C-alpha positions as YAML, in Angstrom:
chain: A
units: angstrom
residues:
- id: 1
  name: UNK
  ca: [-3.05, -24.71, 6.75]
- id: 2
  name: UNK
  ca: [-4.28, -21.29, 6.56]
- id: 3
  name: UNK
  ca: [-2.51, -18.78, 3.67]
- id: 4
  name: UNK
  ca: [-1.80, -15.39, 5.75]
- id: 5
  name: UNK
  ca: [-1.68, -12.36, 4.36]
- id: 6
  name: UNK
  ca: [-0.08, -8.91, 5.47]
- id: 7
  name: UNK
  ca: [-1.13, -5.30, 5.35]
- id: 8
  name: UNK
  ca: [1.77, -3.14, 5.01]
- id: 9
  name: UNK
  ca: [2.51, 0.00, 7.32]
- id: 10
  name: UNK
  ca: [5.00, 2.50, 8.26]
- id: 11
  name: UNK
  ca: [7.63, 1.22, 10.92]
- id: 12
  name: UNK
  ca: [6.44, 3.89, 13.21]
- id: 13
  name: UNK
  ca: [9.64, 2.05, 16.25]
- id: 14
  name: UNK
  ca: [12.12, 3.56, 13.46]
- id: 15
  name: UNK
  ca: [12.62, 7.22, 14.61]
- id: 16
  name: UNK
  ca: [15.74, 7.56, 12.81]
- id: 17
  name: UNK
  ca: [14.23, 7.35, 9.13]
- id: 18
  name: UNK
  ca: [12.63, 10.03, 7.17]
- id: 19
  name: UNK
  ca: [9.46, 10.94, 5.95]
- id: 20
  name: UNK
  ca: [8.42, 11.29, 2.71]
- id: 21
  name: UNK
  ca: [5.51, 13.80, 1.22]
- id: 22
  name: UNK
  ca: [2.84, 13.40, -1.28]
- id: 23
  name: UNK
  ca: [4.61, 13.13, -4.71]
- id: 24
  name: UNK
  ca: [3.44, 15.71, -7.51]
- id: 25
  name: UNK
  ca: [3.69, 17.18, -10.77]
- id: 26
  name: UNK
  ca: [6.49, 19.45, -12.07]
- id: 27
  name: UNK
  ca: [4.15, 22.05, -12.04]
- id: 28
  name: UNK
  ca: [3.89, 21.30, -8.12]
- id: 29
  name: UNK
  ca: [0.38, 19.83, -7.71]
- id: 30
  name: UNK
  ca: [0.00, 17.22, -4.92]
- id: 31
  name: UNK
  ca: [-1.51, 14.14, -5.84]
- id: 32
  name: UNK
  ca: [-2.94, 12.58, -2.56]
- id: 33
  name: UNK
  ca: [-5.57, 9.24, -3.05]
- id: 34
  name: UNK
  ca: [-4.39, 8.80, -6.80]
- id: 35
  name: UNK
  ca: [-2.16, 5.72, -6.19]
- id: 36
  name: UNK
  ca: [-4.46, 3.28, -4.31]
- id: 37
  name: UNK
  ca: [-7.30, 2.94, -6.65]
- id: 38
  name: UNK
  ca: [-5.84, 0.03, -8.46]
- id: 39
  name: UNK
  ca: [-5.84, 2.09, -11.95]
- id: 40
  name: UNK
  ca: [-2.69, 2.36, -14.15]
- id: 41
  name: UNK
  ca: [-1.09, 5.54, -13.82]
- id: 42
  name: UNK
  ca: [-0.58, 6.59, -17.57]
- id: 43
  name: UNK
  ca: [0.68, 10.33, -17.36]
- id: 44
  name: UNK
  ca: [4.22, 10.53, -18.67]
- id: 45
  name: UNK
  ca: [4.87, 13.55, -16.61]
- id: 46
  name: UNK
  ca: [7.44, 13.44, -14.12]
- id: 47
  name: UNK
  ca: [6.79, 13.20, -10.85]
- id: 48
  name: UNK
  ca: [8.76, 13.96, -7.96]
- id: 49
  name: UNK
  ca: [8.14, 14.07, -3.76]
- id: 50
  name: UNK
  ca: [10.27, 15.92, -0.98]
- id: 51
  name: UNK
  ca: [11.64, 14.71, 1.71]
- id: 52
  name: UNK
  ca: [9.01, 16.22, 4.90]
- id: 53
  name: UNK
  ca: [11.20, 14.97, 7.55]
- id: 54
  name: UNK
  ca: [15.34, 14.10, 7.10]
- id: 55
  name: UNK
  ca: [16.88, 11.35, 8.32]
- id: 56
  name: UNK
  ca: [18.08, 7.60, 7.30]
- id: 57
  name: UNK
  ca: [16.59, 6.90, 3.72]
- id: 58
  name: UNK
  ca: [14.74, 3.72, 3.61]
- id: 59
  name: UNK
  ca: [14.00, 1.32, 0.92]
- id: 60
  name: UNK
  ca: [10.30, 1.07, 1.47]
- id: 61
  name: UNK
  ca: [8.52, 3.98, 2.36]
- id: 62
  name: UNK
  ca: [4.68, 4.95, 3.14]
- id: 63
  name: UNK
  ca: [4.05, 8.63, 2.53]
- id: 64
  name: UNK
  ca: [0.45, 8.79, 3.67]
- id: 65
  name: UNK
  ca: [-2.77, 8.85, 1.38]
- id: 66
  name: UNK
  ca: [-1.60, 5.37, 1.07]
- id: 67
  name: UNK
  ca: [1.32, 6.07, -1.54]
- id: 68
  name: UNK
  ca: [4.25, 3.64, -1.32]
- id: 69
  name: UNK
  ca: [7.52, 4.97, -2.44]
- id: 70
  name: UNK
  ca: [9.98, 2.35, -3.17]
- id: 71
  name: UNK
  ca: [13.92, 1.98, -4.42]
- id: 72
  name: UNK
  ca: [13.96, 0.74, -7.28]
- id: 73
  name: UNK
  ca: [16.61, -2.06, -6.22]
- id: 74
  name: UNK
  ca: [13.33, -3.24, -4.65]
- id: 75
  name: UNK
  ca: [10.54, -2.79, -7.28]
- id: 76
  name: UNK
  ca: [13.29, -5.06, -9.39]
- id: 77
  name: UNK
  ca: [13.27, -7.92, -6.80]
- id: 78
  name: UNK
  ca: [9.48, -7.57, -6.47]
- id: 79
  name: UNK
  ca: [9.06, -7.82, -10.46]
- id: 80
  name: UNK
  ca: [11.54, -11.05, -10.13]
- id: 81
  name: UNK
  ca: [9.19, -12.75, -6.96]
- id: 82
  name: UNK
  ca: [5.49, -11.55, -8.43]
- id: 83
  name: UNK
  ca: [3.78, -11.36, -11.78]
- id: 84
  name: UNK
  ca: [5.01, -7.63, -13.22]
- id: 85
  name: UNK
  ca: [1.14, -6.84, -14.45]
- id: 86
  name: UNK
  ca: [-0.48, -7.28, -11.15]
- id: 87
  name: UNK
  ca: [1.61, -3.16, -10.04]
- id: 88
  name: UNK
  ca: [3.50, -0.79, -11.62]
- id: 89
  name: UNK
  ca: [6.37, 1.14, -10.39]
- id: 90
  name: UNK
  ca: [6.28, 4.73, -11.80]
- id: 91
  name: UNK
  ca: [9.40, 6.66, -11.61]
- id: 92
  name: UNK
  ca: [9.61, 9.78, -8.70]
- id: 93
  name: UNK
  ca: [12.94, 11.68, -8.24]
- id: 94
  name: UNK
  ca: [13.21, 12.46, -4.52]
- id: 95
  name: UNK
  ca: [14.02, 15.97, -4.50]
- id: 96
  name: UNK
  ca: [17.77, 16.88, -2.80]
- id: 97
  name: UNK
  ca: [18.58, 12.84, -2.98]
- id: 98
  name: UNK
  ca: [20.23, 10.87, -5.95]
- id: 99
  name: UNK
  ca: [18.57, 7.13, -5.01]
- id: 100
  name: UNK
  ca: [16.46, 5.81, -8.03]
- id: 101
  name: UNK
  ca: [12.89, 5.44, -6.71]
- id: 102
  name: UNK
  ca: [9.04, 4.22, -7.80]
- id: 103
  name: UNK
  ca: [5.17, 4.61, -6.63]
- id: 104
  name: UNK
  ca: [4.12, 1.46, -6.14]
- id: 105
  name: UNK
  ca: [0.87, 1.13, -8.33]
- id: 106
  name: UNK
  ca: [-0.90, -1.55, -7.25]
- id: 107
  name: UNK
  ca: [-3.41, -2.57, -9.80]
- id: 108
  name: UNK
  ca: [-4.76, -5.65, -8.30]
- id: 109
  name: UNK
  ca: [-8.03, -5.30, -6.62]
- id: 110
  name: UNK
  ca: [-9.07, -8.24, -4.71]
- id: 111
  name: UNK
  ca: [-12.87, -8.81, -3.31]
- id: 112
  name: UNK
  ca: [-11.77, -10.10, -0.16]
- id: 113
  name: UNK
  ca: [-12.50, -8.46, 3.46]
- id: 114
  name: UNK
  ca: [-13.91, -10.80, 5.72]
- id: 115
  name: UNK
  ca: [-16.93, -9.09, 7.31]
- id: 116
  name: UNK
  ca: [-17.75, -11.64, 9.65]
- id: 117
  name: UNK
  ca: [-14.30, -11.15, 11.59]
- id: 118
  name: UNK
  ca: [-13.59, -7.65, 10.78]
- id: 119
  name: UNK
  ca: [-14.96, -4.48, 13.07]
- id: 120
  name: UNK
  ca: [-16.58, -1.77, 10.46]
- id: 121
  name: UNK
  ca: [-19.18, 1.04, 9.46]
- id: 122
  name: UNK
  ca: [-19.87, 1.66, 5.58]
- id: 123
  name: UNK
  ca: [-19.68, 5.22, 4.27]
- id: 124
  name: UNK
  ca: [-23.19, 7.12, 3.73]
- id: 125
  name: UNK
  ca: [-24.67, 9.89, 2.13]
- id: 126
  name: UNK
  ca: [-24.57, 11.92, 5.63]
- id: 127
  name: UNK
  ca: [-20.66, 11.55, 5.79]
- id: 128
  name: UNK
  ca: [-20.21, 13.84, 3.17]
- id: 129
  name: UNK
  ca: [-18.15, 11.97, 0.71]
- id: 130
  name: UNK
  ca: [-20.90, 10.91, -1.97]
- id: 131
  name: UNK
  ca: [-17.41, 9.25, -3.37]
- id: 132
  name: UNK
  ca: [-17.09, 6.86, -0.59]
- id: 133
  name: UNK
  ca: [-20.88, 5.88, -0.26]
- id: 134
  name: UNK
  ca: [-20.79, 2.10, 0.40]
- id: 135
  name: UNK
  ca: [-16.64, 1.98, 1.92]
- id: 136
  name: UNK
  ca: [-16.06, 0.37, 4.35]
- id: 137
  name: UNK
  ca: [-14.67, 2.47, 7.31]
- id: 138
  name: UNK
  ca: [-12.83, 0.05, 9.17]
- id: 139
  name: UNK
  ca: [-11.44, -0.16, 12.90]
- id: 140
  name: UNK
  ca: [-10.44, -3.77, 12.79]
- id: 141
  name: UNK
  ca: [-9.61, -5.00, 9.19]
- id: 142
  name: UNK
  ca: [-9.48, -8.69, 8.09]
- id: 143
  name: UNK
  ca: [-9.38, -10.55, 4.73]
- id: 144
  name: UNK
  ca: [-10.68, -14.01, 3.67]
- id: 145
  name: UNK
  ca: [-7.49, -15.98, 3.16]
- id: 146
  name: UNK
  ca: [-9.60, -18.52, 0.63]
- id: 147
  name: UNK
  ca: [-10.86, -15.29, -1.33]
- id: 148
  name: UNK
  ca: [-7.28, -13.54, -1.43]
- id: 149
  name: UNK
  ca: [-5.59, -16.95, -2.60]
- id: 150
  name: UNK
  ca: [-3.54, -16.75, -5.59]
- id: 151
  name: UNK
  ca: [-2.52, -12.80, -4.99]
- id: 152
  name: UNK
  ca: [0.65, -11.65, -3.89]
- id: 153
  name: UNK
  ca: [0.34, -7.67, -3.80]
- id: 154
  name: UNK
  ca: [-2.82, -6.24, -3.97]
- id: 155
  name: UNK
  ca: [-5.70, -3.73, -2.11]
- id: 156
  name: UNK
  ca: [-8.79, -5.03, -0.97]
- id: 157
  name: UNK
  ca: [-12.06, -3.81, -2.68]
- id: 158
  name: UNK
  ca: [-13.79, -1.10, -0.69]
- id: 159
  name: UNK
  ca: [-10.57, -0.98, 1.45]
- id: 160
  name: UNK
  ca: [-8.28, 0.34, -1.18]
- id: 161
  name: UNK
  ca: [-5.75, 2.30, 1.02]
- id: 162
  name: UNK
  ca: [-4.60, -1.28, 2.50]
- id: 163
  name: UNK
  ca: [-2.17, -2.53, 1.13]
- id: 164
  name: UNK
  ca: [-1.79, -6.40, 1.58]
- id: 165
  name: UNK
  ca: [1.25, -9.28, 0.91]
- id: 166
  name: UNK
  ca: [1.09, -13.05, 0.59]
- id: 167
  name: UNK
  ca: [3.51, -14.60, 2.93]
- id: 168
  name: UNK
  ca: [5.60, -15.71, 0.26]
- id: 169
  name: UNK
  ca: [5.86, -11.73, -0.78]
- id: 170
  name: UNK
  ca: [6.27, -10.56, 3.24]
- id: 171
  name: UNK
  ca: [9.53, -13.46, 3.22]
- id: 172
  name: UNK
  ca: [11.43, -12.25, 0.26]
- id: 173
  name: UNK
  ca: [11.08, -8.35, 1.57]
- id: 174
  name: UNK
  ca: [12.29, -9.55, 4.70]
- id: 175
  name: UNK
  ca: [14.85, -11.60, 3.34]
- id: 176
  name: UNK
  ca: [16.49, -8.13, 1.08]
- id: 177
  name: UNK
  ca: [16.43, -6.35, 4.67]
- id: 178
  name: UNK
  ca: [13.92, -3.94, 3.46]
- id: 179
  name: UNK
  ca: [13.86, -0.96, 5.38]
- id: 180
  name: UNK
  ca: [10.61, 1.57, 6.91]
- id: 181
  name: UNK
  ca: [8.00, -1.15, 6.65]
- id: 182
  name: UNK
  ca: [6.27, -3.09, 9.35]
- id: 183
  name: UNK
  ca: [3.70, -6.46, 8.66]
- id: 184
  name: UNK
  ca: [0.66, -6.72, 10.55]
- id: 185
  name: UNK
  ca: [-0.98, -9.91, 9.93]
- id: 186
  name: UNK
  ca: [-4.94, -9.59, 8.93]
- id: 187
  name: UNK
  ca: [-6.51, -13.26, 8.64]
- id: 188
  name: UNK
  ca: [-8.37, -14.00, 11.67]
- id: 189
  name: UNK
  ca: [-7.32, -17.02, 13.88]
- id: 190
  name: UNK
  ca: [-9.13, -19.07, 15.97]
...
């Protein structure tokens, strides 16, 4: 049997949640892209994000730029299901709440999109982002379930802002009725 593996997204059927920004500095600067590049974050500053839209707080929360913002109730379980070195959960106050909360890090970068069954364009030089040159720029993403074997919470190299679950990782979230996430299965099947 086939391993499947999950990217995670924003539950975008939950209107009644809120929405989170970009987290920053004390001194206020933003810091979109810096959390999906599988590097350790190593800047004891503290960090904090504001709530962009109110609503129902939720335990799992994308706030675009592919930064996941998650109670720390559920960092704890994920340390407890998954080897702690593969992410790291680096503390952000949510500004006007009192819930303890963490960017997840993930630092686990796995060579594994499956090109064959995946829809994509690569970055170039006449896009503009000499950064990017070689990305893929995806409209239909799939990984190799053989190449992704053995990793339970990780990005996809060239893909970085996915971010993708085992099965096994996808069950115990479900399981803690995890809140503001949705799993969108991305191994192709016959």
């Amino acid at each position: 049997m086939t391993a499947d593996f999950f990217e995670i997204g924003l539950d975008y059927n939950d209107s009644t949640r809120w929405y989170l920004g970009q987290p920053g500095t004390a001194e206020g600067k933003l810091l979109p892209g810096t959390f999906w590049n599988c590097a350790p974050w190593t800047d004891t500053r503290p960090l904090s994000v504001e709530i962009k839209k109110s609503g129902m707080p939720a335990t799992f929360n994308h706030s675009g730029h592919s930064v996941y913002i998650v109670a720390t109730e559920t960092m704890s379980l994920l340390r407890n299901v998954i080897d702690p070195q593969v992410f790291q959960g680096i503390p952000v106050s949510i500004i006007d709440h009192a819930g303890d909360y963490e960017i997840l890090n993930s630092l686990d970068c796995v060579d594994c999109v499956d090109e064959q069954h995946s829809e994509f364009r690569r970055w170039t030089a006449e896009d503009g982002r000499p950064e990017r040159i070689g990305d893929y720029k995806m409209s239909l993403f799939r990984i190799d379930p053989d190449r992704a074997r053995g990793h339970d919470l990780f990005r996809a190299k060239g893909w970085e802002i996915a971010l993708i679950c085992s099965e096994k990782v996808k069950r115990c979230l479900e399981n803690a009725g995890v809140t503001g996430i949705r799993f969108k299965s991305i191994v192709y099947k016959e």
